[in-house]
C-alpha cells in the first residue's frame, strides 16, 4: 500500500490529537512539544488550507510546558471559526532552531511486503506520532 496524498488524523479529545480541527481558513494542527534531547518546550500551530495543504506555521520556544500551553491557547482562541475535529493533511516540513517540525513520509526499505511491519509511515515531528496503513487516522507513539 502507498501513502495517500492526504494523511487522515483522528481527533482524540483526551489524546495527543486533542488540538486539531478546522477553522474558517481550512484546517489546523497544534501541540505543545519538546524536541528530543533539547531542554524547553515549543508551542506549535500549523495551518492548512481547506484542501489540507500547508499554509504556514507558528512555532515559538517557551521555557516551560505551562508557558507553551498559554501561548498555544492564545493562538487557538484567535482562529476564527475554530472547531476541533478530524483532519486530513498533506505531508510538510518546517525547520526552526535546527529542529524538524512537520508530517514527514518515511520509507523502510528493509520491510518485505509479507511482513507485519509497515513499509511506509508518516511521522509527526517532533511529537513522535506515527501514522500508517490502513490510513484511518489512528496513531502510534
Short mmCIF file of C-alpha atoms in Angstrom, two decimals:
data_model
loop_
_atom_site.label_atom_id
_atom_site.label_comp_id
_atom_site.label_asym_id
_atom_site.label_seq_id
_atom_site.Cartn_x
_atom_site.Cartn_y
_atom_site.Cartn_z
CA UNK A 1 0.00 0.00 0.00
CA UNK A 2 1.25 3.50 -0.80
CA UNK A 3 0.91 6.68 1.20
CA UNK A 4 -2.25 8.70 0.46
CA UNK A 5 -1.89 12.27 -0.76
CA UNK A 6 -3.66 13.46 2.40
CA UNK A 7 -2.93 11.76 5.72
CA UNK A 8 -6.03 11.47 7.93
CA UNK A 9 -5.55 12.34 11.60
CA UNK A 10 -8.31 11.45 14.04
CA UNK A 11 -9.27 13.95 16.74
CA UNK A 12 -9.00 12.37 20.18
CA UNK A 13 -10.29 14.82 22.84
CA UNK A 14 -8.40 13.02 25.62
CA UNK A 15 -5.37 12.08 23.49
CA UNK A 16 -2.41 13.74 21.86
CA UNK A 17 -4.51 14.95 18.93
CA UNK A 18 -6.94 16.96 21.05
CA UNK A 19 -5.89 20.29 19.47
CA UNK A 20 -6.57 19.62 15.78
CA UNK A 21 -9.52 20.66 13.66
CA UNK A 22 -10.92 23.22 11.27
CA UNK A 23 -11.07 26.98 11.17
CA UNK A 24 -12.54 29.42 8.68
CA UNK A 25 -9.34 29.29 6.57
CA UNK A 26 -9.03 25.48 6.46
CA UNK A 27 -7.52 23.05 8.97
CA UNK A 28 -5.06 23.28 11.85
CA UNK A 29 -2.78 21.03 13.88
CA UNK A 30 -1.48 22.34 17.19
CA UNK A 31 0.60 20.97 20.07
CA UNK A 32 2.95 21.69 22.91
CA UNK A 33 6.06 19.64 22.29
CA UNK A 34 9.66 19.29 23.32
CA UNK A 35 12.18 18.11 20.73
CA UNK A 36 14.12 15.07 21.93
CA UNK A 37 17.43 15.87 23.54
CA UNK A 38 16.64 19.58 23.91
CA UNK A 39 15.59 21.45 27.02
CA UNK A 40 12.42 23.51 26.95
CA UNK A 41 9.11 23.38 25.17
CA UNK A 42 7.61 24.74 21.95
CA UNK A 43 4.13 25.99 21.17
CA UNK A 44 3.30 24.82 17.64
CA UNK A 45 0.40 25.77 15.37
CA UNK A 46 0.39 24.58 11.75
CA UNK A 47 -2.32 25.99 9.47
CA UNK A 48 -3.56 24.37 6.26
CA UNK A 49 -5.94 25.41 3.52
CA UNK A 50 -9.29 23.68 3.03
CA UNK A 51 -7.58 21.11 0.75
CA UNK A 52 -5.12 20.12 3.52
CA UNK A 53 -2.06 21.89 2.03
CA UNK A 54 0.32 23.61 4.45
CA UNK A 55 -0.08 27.38 4.61
CA UNK A 56 2.17 28.42 7.48
CA UNK A 57 3.34 27.60 10.97
CA UNK A 58 3.72 29.49 14.23
CA UNK A 59 6.45 27.83 16.28
CA UNK A 60 7.75 29.53 19.42
CA UNK A 61 10.07 28.26 22.14
CA UNK A 62 8.82 28.61 25.72
CA UNK A 63 10.61 27.89 28.96
CA UNK A 64 8.03 25.55 30.45
CA UNK A 65 5.16 23.43 29.26
CA UNK A 66 2.73 25.75 31.05
CA UNK A 67 4.14 28.80 29.24
CA UNK A 68 3.92 26.99 25.90
CA UNK A 69 0.31 25.96 26.67
CA UNK A 70 -0.68 29.59 27.44
CA UNK A 71 0.88 30.77 24.18
CA UNK A 72 -0.82 28.00 22.19
CA UNK A 73 -4.20 28.66 23.84
CA UNK A 74 -3.97 32.30 22.70
CA UNK A 75 -3.23 31.26 19.12
CA UNK A 76 -6.10 28.77 19.11
CA UNK A 77 -8.52 31.33 20.56
CA UNK A 78 -7.59 33.71 17.71
CA UNK A 79 -8.51 31.21 14.95
CA UNK A 80 -11.85 32.42 13.52
CA UNK A 81 -14.49 29.70 13.38
CA UNK A 82 -12.31 27.16 15.21
CA UNK A 83 -13.82 23.70 15.74
CA UNK A 84 -11.90 20.68 17.00
CA UNK A 85 -12.27 17.54 14.88
CA UNK A 86 -10.68 15.14 12.38
CA UNK A 87 -8.35 16.49 9.70
CA UNK A 88 -6.59 15.22 6.57
CA UNK A 89 -3.36 17.00 5.60
CA UNK A 90 -0.56 16.66 3.07
CA UNK A 91 2.96 15.91 4.32
CA UNK A 92 5.07 19.02 5.00
CA UNK A 93 8.31 20.10 6.70
CA UNK A 94 9.38 23.23 8.59
CA UNK A 95 12.71 23.81 10.37
CA UNK A 96 13.03 26.06 13.42
CA UNK A 97 16.17 26.33 15.56
CA UNK A 98 17.59 23.46 13.51
CA UNK A 99 14.70 21.18 14.55
CA UNK A 100 12.33 19.43 12.17
CA UNK A 101 8.62 20.14 12.60
CA UNK A 102 6.09 18.56 10.27
CA UNK A 103 4.42 15.44 8.94
CA UNK A 104 7.13 13.53 7.10
CA UNK A 105 6.70 10.39 4.99
CA UNK A 106 9.27 7.75 5.83
CA UNK A 107 10.00 4.52 3.97
CA UNK A 108 11.63 1.44 5.47
CA UNK A 109 13.38 -0.38 2.61
CA UNK A 110 14.07 -3.35 4.91
CA UNK A 111 10.40 -4.32 5.24
CA UNK A 112 9.19 -7.09 2.93
CA UNK A 113 5.63 -6.90 1.61
CA UNK A 114 4.57 -10.02 3.52
CA UNK A 115 5.87 -8.74 6.89
CA UNK A 116 3.57 -7.22 9.51
CA UNK A 117 5.69 -4.08 9.85
CA UNK A 118 4.74 -1.01 7.82
CA UNK A 119 6.85 -0.08 4.81
CA UNK A 120 5.54 3.49 4.73
CA UNK A 121 4.72 5.71 7.69
CA UNK A 122 4.04 9.39 8.17
CA UNK A 123 5.76 10.69 11.32
CA UNK A 124 4.71 13.90 13.06
CA UNK A 125 7.93 15.60 14.18
CA UNK A 126 8.94 16.28 16.88
CA UNK A 127 5.79 14.94 18.56
CA UNK A 128 6.65 11.33 17.77
CA UNK A 129 3.24 10.32 16.42
CA UNK A 130 3.31 7.74 13.64
CA UNK A 131 0.52 7.20 11.12
CA UNK A 132 0.38 4.17 8.82
CA UNK A 133 -1.86 1.87 6.82
CA UNK A 134 -4.74 1.36 6.78
CA UNK A 135 -4.50 5.20 7.00
CA UNK A 136 -7.56 5.54 9.24
CA UNK A 137 -6.30 8.47 11.33
CA UNK A 138 -5.08 6.47 14.33
CA UNK A 139 -1.53 6.98 15.55
CA UNK A 140 1.23 5.06 17.32
CA UNK A 141 3.76 6.60 19.66
#
